[in-house]
Coordinates of C-alpha atoms and ligand atoms in Angstrom, one line a residue:
X1 CA 88.8 124.7 83.7
X2 CA 85.1 125.1 84.7
X3 CA 83.1 122.0 83.8
X4 CA 86.2 120.3 82.7
X5 CA 87.1 116.6 83.2
X6 CA 90.1 114.5 82.4
X7 CA 88.7 111.7 80.4
X8 CA 85.5 110.5 78.6
X9 CA 85.4 106.8 77.6
X10 CA 82.6 106.6 75.2
X11 CA 80.2 103.9 74.1
X12 CA 82.1 100.8 75.2
X13 CA 80.5 97.5 74.1
X14 CA 80.9 96.5 77.8
X15 CA 82.0 98.2 81.0
X16 CA 82.9 95.4 83.5
X17 CA 82.3 97.1 86.8
X18 CA 83.1 93.8 88.8
X19 CA 80.9 95.1 91.6
X20 CA 78.6 98.1 92.0
X21 CA 77.4 98.5 95.5
X22 CA 80.6 99.4 97.4
X23 CA 81.4 95.8 98.2
X24 CA 84.9 95.4 99.8
X25 CA 85.3 91.9 98.5
X26 CA 83.3 89.2 96.7
X27 CA 82.7 85.6 97.9
X28 CA 80.3 82.7 97.2
X29 CA 77.2 83.5 95.1
X30 CA 78.4 87.1 94.4
X31 CA 81.1 85.4 92.2
X32 CA 78.7 83.7 89.9
X33 CA 78.3 86.7 87.7
X34 CA 80.0 90.1 87.9
X35 CA 78.4 93.5 87.2
X36 CA 78.6 94.4 83.6
X37 CA 77.0 97.4 81.7
X38 CA 76.4 97.1 77.9
X39 CA 76.8 100.1 75.7
X40 CA 78.1 102.4 78.4
X41 CA 80.4 105.4 79.0
X42 CA 82.6 106.4 81.9
X43 CA 83.9 109.8 83.0
X44 CA 87.1 110.4 85.1
X45 CA 87.5 113.8 86.7
X46 CA 90.6 116.0 86.9
X47 CA 91.3 114.6 90.4
X48 CA 91.6 111.1 88.8
X49 CA 88.4 109.7 90.4
X50 CA 85.5 108.2 88.5
X51 CA 82.6 110.8 88.2
X52 CA 80.0 108.9 86.3
X53 CA 79.3 105.5 84.7
X54 CA 76.2 104.7 82.8
X55 CA 74.4 104.1 79.5
X56 CA 76.2 105.9 76.7
X57 CA 73.2 108.1 75.7
X58 CA 72.5 109.2 79.4
X59 CA 76.2 110.1 79.9
X60 CA 76.2 112.0 76.6
X61 CA 73.2 114.1 77.7
X62 CA 74.4 114.6 81.3
X63 CA 77.9 115.9 80.1
X64 CA 76.8 117.6 76.8
X65 CA 78.0 121.0 78.1
X66 CA 81.2 119.7 79.6
X67 CA 84.8 119.5 78.3
X68 CA 87.3 116.7 78.5
X69 CA 91.1 116.7 78.2
X70 CA 90.7 113.4 76.3
X71 CA 87.9 111.4 74.8
X72 CA 88.3 107.8 73.7
X73 CA 85.9 106.1 71.4
X74 CA 85.5 102.6 72.9
X75 CA 83.0 101.3 70.4
X76 CA 83.4 97.5 70.1
X77 CA 85.7 97.5 73.1
X78 CA 85.6 96.5 76.7
X79 CA 86.5 98.6 79.8
X80 CA 87.7 96.7 82.9
X81 CA 89.1 97.8 86.3
X82 CA 92.9 97.9 86.3
X83 CA 94.3 94.6 87.4
X84 CA 95.7 94.2 90.9
X85 CA 98.7 92.0 91.5
X86 CA 98.6 91.1 95.2
X87 CA 102.1 89.5 95.5
X88 CA 105.4 90.3 93.8
X89 CA 109.1 90.4 94.6
X90 CA 110.2 92.9 91.9
X91 CA 113.4 94.5 93.2
X92 CA 116.5 92.4 92.7
X93 CA 119.7 92.0 90.8
X94 CA 121.3 89.0 89.0
X95 CA 119.3 86.1 87.6
X96 CA 118.9 82.4 88.4
X97 CA 118.7 80.6 85.1
X98 CA 121.2 78.0 86.3
X99 CA 118.7 77.1 89.0
X100 CA 116.0 76.6 86.5
X101 CA 118.3 74.0 84.9
X102 CA 118.8 72.4 88.3
X103 CA 115.1 72.2 88.9
X104 CA 114.5 70.7 85.4
X105 CA 117.1 68.1 86.4
X106 CA 115.2 67.2 89.6
X107 CA 116.3 69.5 92.4
X108 CA 113.5 70.9 94.6
X109 CA 113.1 74.6 95.6
X110 CA 114.3 73.6 99.1
X111 CA 117.3 71.6 97.9
X112 CA 118.6 74.7 96.2
X113 CA 117.6 77.0 99.1
X114 CA 119.4 74.8 101.7
X115 CA 122.5 74.7 99.5
X116 CA 122.7 78.5 99.8
X117 CA 121.1 79.2 96.4
X118 CA 117.6 80.5 95.7
X119 CA 116.7 83.6 97.8
X120 CA 120.2 83.7 99.3
X121 CA 121.8 83.8 95.8
X122 CA 119.7 86.8 94.9
X123 CA 120.5 88.4 98.3
X124 CA 124.2 88.4 97.4
X125 CA 123.6 90.0 94.0
X126 CA 121.1 92.6 95.4
X127 CA 123.5 93.6 98.2
X128 CA 126.2 94.3 95.5
X129 CA 123.9 96.3 93.3
X130 CA 123.6 100.1 93.5
X131 CA 120.3 101.8 94.3
X132 CA 120.3 103.2 90.8
X133 CA 120.7 99.8 89.1
X134 CA 117.9 98.4 91.2
X135 CA 115.6 101.3 90.4
X136 CA 116.3 101.0 86.7
X137 CA 115.4 97.2 86.4
X138 CA 112.5 97.7 88.8
X139 CA 111.1 100.5 86.6
X140 CA 111.4 98.3 83.5
X141 CA 109.6 95.4 85.3
X142 CA 106.8 97.7 86.4
X143 CA 106.5 98.9 82.8
X144 CA 105.9 95.3 81.7
X145 CA 103.3 94.8 84.4
X146 CA 101.5 98.0 83.3
X147 CA 101.5 96.9 79.7
X148 CA 99.8 93.7 80.9
X149 CA 97.1 95.7 82.6
X150 CA 98.3 95.9 86.2
X151 CA 97.5 99.3 87.8
X152 CA 98.1 98.4 91.5
X153 CA 100.9 96.1 92.6
X154 CA 102.2 94.8 95.9
X155 CA 106.0 95.1 96.0
X156 CA 108.1 93.3 98.6
X157 CA 111.6 93.9 99.9
X158 CA 113.3 90.8 101.1
X159 CA 116.5 90.3 99.1
X160 CA 118.6 92.4 101.6
X161 CA 117.9 90.7 104.9
X162 CA 120.4 93.1 106.5
X163 CA 118.9 96.5 107.5
X164 CA 121.1 98.4 105.1
X165 CA 120.0 96.5 102.0
X166 CA 116.4 96.1 103.1
X167 CA 116.3 99.9 103.4
X168 CA 117.9 100.3 100.0
X169 CA 115.1 98.1 98.5
X170 CA 112.4 100.0 100.3
X171 CA 113.8 103.4 99.1
X172 CA 113.7 102.0 95.5
X173 CA 110.1 101.0 96.0
X174 CA 109.3 104.4 97.6
X175 CA 110.8 106.3 94.6
X176 CA 108.7 104.3 92.2
X177 CA 105.6 105.0 94.3
X178 CA 106.2 108.7 94.0
X179 CA 107.4 108.9 90.4
X180 CA 105.5 106.3 88.4
X181 CA 101.9 106.0 87.2
X182 CA 101.2 102.7 89.0
X183 CA 99.8 102.2 92.4
X184 CA 102.2 100.4 94.8
X185 CA 101.5 98.7 98.1
X186 CA 105.0 98.4 99.8
X187 CA 105.8 95.4 101.9
X188 CA 108.8 95.0 104.3
X189 CA 109.9 91.3 103.9
X190 CA 113.2 91.3 105.9
X191 CA 112.2 87.8 107.1
X192 CA 112.3 86.3 103.6
X193 CA 115.2 84.0 104.5
X194 CA 117.4 83.5 107.5
X195 CA 120.7 85.3 106.9
X196 CA 123.9 83.3 106.9
X197 CA 125.4 82.8 110.4
X198 CA 122.1 83.4 112.3
X199 CA 119.3 81.2 113.6
X200 CA 115.7 82.1 112.8
X201 CA 115.3 83.3 116.4
X202 CA 118.4 85.5 116.2
X203 CA 117.2 86.9 112.9
X204 CA 113.8 87.6 114.4
X205 CA 115.4 89.4 117.3
X206 CA 117.4 91.6 114.9
X207 CA 114.3 92.5 112.9
X208 CA 112.3 93.3 116.1
X209 CA 115.0 95.3 117.8
X210 CA 116.7 97.1 114.9
X211 CA 114.7 96.9 111.6
X212 CA 111.2 97.7 112.7
X213 CA 112.1 100.7 115.0
X214 CA 114.0 102.2 112.0
X215 CA 111.0 101.6 109.7
X216 CA 108.8 103.3 112.2
X217 CA 111.1 106.3 112.4
X218 CA 111.3 106.6 108.6
X219 CA 107.6 106.3 108.3
X220 CA 107.0 109.1 110.8
X221 CA 109.5 111.4 109.0
X222 CA 107.6 110.7 105.7
X223 CA 110.8 109.2 104.1
X224 CA 109.6 105.7 103.4
X225 CA 106.0 104.5 103.5
X226 CA 105.5 100.8 104.2
X227 CA 102.0 99.2 104.1
X228 CA 102.6 95.5 105.0
X229 CA 104.8 93.1 106.9
X230 CA 105.7 89.7 105.5
X231 CA 107.6 86.6 106.7
X232 CA 108.4 83.4 104.8
X233 CA 106.9 81.0 107.4
X234 CA 108.3 77.7 106.3
X235 CA 110.0 74.6 107.6
X236 CA 113.8 75.4 107.5
X237 CA 113.1 79.2 107.1
X238 CA 111.0 81.0 109.8
X239 CA 109.2 78.7 112.3
X240 CA 105.8 79.5 113.8
X241 CA 107.2 81.2 116.9
X242 CA 109.7 83.5 115.1
X243 CA 107.0 84.3 112.5
X244 CA 104.5 85.2 115.3
X245 CA 107.0 87.5 117.0
X246 CA 107.9 89.3 113.8
X247 CA 104.4 89.8 112.6
X248 CA 103.0 90.9 115.9
X249 CA 105.9 93.5 116.2
X250 CA 105.1 94.7 112.7
X251 CA 101.4 95.0 113.5
X252 CA 102.4 97.0 116.7
X253 CA 104.0 99.7 114.5
X254 CA 100.9 99.9 112.2
X255 CA 101.7 97.5 109.4
X256 CA 99.1 95.1 107.9
X257 CA 100.0 91.5 108.2
X258 CA 100.4 89.8 104.8
X259 CA 102.7 86.9 104.8
X260 CA 103.9 83.6 103.1
X261 CA 102.4 80.6 104.7
X262 CA 101.7 76.9 104.3
X263 CA 103.5 76.7 100.9
X264 CA 105.9 73.7 101.0
X265 CA 104.9 72.1 104.3
X266 CA 101.7 72.3 106.4
X267 CA 102.8 74.8 109.2
X268 CA 99.4 75.9 110.6
X269 CA 100.4 79.3 109.2
X270 CA 96.8 80.1 108.3
X271 CA 95.7 79.5 111.9
X272 CA 98.5 81.8 113.1
X273 CA 97.5 84.5 110.6
X274 CA 93.9 84.5 111.8
X275 CA 95.0 84.6 115.4
X276 CA 97.1 87.7 114.6
X277 CA 94.5 89.4 112.5
X278 CA 96.3 89.1 109.2
X279 CA 94.8 90.9 106.2
X280 CA 96.1 88.2 103.8
X281 CA 98.2 85.0 103.6
X282 CA 99.9 83.9 100.4
X283 CA 100.5 80.5 98.8
X284 CA 98.5 78.1 101.0
X285 CA 99.3 75.0 98.9
X286 CA 99.5 73.0 102.2
X287 CA 96.8 74.8 104.3
X288 CA 94.7 72.7 106.6
X289 CA 90.9 72.4 106.6
X290 CA 90.8 74.2 109.9
X291 CA 93.0 77.0 108.4
X292 CA 90.6 77.4 105.5
X293 CA 87.6 77.6 107.8
X294 CA 89.3 80.1 110.1
X295 CA 90.3 82.3 107.2
X296 CA 86.8 82.3 105.9
X297 CA 85.3 83.5 109.2
X298 CA 88.0 86.0 109.9
X299 CA 87.8 87.5 106.4
X300 CA 91.5 87.0 106.0
X301 CA 92.1 86.8 102.2
X302 CA 94.0 84.0 100.5
X303 CA 96.4 85.2 97.9
X304 CA 96.9 82.3 95.5
X305 CA 99.9 82.2 93.2
X306 CA 99.4 79.8 90.2
X307 CA 102.8 80.5 88.8
X308 CA 104.6 79.1 91.8
X309 CA 102.7 75.7 91.8
X310 CA 103.3 75.5 88.1
X311 CA 107.0 76.4 88.2
X312 CA 107.9 74.2 91.2
X313 CA 105.5 71.4 90.2
X314 CA 103.8 71.7 93.6
X315 CA 100.3 70.5 94.3
X316 CA 97.8 73.2 93.4
X317 CA 96.3 75.3 96.3
X318 CA 92.8 74.1 97.0
X319 CA 91.1 77.1 95.4
X320 CA 87.7 75.3 95.0
X321 CA 87.5 74.4 98.6
X322 CA 88.4 77.9 99.7
X323 CA 85.9 79.4 97.3
X324 CA 83.2 77.0 98.4
X325 CA 83.8 77.8 102.1
X326 CA 83.7 81.6 101.5
X327 CA 87.3 82.5 101.7
X328 CA 88.2 85.8 100.0
X329 CA 90.4 84.5 97.2
X330 CA 92.8 86.9 95.5
X331 CA 95.5 86.3 92.9
X332 CA 99.1 87.5 92.5
X333 CA 101.8 86.9 89.9
X334 CA 104.5 86.2 92.5
X335 CA 106.9 87.8 90.1
X336 CA 110.5 86.9 91.3
X337 CA 113.7 85.4 89.9
X338 CA 112.2 82.0 90.2
X339 CA 108.7 82.8 88.7
X340 CA 109.3 85.3 86.0
X341 CA 105.7 86.3 85.2
X342 CA 104.6 89.9 84.8
X343 CA 101.1 89.1 83.5
X344 CA 97.9 89.0 85.5
X345 CA 96.0 87.8 82.5
X346 CA 98.3 84.8 82.4
X347 CA 97.9 84.3 86.1
X348 CA 94.0 84.4 85.7
X349 CA 94.3 81.9 82.9
X350 CA 96.4 79.5 85.1
X351 CA 94.0 80.0 87.9
X352 CA 91.1 78.8 85.7
X353 CA 92.9 75.9 84.1
X354 CA 95.1 74.6 86.9
X355 CA 93.1 75.7 90.0
X356 CA 89.7 75.2 88.4
X357 CA 88.4 78.7 89.1
X358 CA 85.7 80.1 86.9
X359 CA 86.4 83.2 84.7
X360 CA 84.3 85.6 87.0
X361 CA 86.1 84.2 90.1
X362 CA 89.5 84.8 88.5
X363 CA 88.6 88.3 87.4
X364 CA 87.3 89.2 90.9
X365 CA 90.4 87.6 92.4
X366 CA 92.6 89.8 90.2
X367 CA 90.6 93.0 91.0
X368 CA 88.4 93.7 94.0
X369 CA 89.6 90.7 96.1
X370 CA 93.3 91.5 95.3
X371 CA 92.7 95.1 96.3
X372 CA 91.1 93.8 99.5
X373 CA 94.2 91.8 100.3
X374 CA 96.1 95.0 100.2
X375 CA 93.6 97.0 102.2
X376 CA 92.7 99.1 99.2
X377 CA 89.4 97.9 98.0
X378 CA 87.6 101.1 99.1
X379 CA 89.5 103.0 96.4
X380 CA 90.5 100.4 93.8
X381 CA 89.5 97.0 92.4
X382 CA 86.1 97.9 90.7
X383 CA 84.7 100.6 88.5
X384 CA 82.4 102.7 90.8
X385 CA 81.7 106.4 91.1
X386 CA 84.1 107.8 93.7
X387 CA 86.8 105.2 93.1
X388 CA 90.2 105.9 91.4
X389 CA 90.0 105.9 87.6
X390 CA 92.3 102.9 87.3
X391 CA 91.1 101.1 84.2
X392 CA 92.0 99.2 81.1
X393 CA 90.5 99.2 77.7
X394 CA 90.7 95.9 75.8
X395 CA 90.2 95.5 72.1
X396 CA 87.6 92.8 72.6
X397 CA 83.8 92.9 72.6
X398 CA 83.4 91.0 75.9
Ligands
LIG1 N1 108.5 81.5 98.9 C1 109.1 82.5 99.1 N2 109.3 83.5 98.3 C2 109.1 83.6 96.9 C3 110.2 83.1 96.1 C4 111.4 84.0 96.2 C5 112.6 83.5 95.5 O1 112.7 82.3 95.2 O2 113.4 84.4 95.2 C6 107.7 83.1 96.5 O3 106.8 83.6 97.0 O4 107.6 82.2 95.6
LIG2 ZN1 106.5 85.4 97.5

């Protein structure tokens, strides 16, 4: 239709752009206050991209001759960029409620892991599940995330460990990427735990010799698109050397490095990530001062996960120090059978209360900086002309 557009959002009390000058991330002073327009409207074109944002009367004049598939009166409401969840484990079968009871009785995450529970428990259940079962529960979980305002989510494999089940999980993620109205950044996390009967080094060899070449082939054929490579770099899981080998091999086939580091023990994972050119490192409860400084200068983003520290009663990651030193701080829900949280608003709230982030810092960390962690801040994470029309309207004046 000539002169036609998909959507007109009219006369919002506020349009929270987050940033307005094509910034790929926000740090330091830029986090003191975010870009906000009062009494503004926004137009999304038929291609799904933002065509105009501005004062309501100016947009009304500019588009007076145009038609829209849908118009929404946003009077008294607030428009925000869709939230970006930079870290989730959303494809799995079974549940681990008995482990929650064990933790309440005093067991640590690693006690349970070393006894064969935790990730390995979920691996058993996920191996037994059909692709259809996994897709069905995954779809429901994504629905819950969307209802809480998430429009772009990072989704990891990692409850297969064997090539067969890792590929089953990645096919499930690929299907959702094609069929559902939510943006997905897919992560291969075959090094989430060391499979029974193997050492970390043997598992790394298997990944490098068998898993990654197959992923490369499937990517080339257009069957499965994977964006990131992840490893759980932790004492008693993957040591620094195995982590280095896996991440470097993933990078060699074109994947962005985005991994779990310095969570339960100081491992110098941040230093390793910077050395390898990682886009993002998650957790970082135990990161060193040198690791923080290195991440800041390398523009390697820190994906902080307030639900994990809360659930496992860990010490909080040092968000304030990271922010003060100019690290690109992002947030993720860490949704997984151990941390059952779909909601980025809840994650922002925990980041403010428990990690002492300000509200603008938390919102930037859940939008533009989380998009940066996924290498997608050129298209998502703020409301700017030319970016995807991923947005949420909240029934609140500010
Ligand atoms: N720490 C490693 N992985 C997940 C937990 C996964 C699980 O326990 O199933 C995390 O990020 O918290
Ligand atoms: Zn995780």
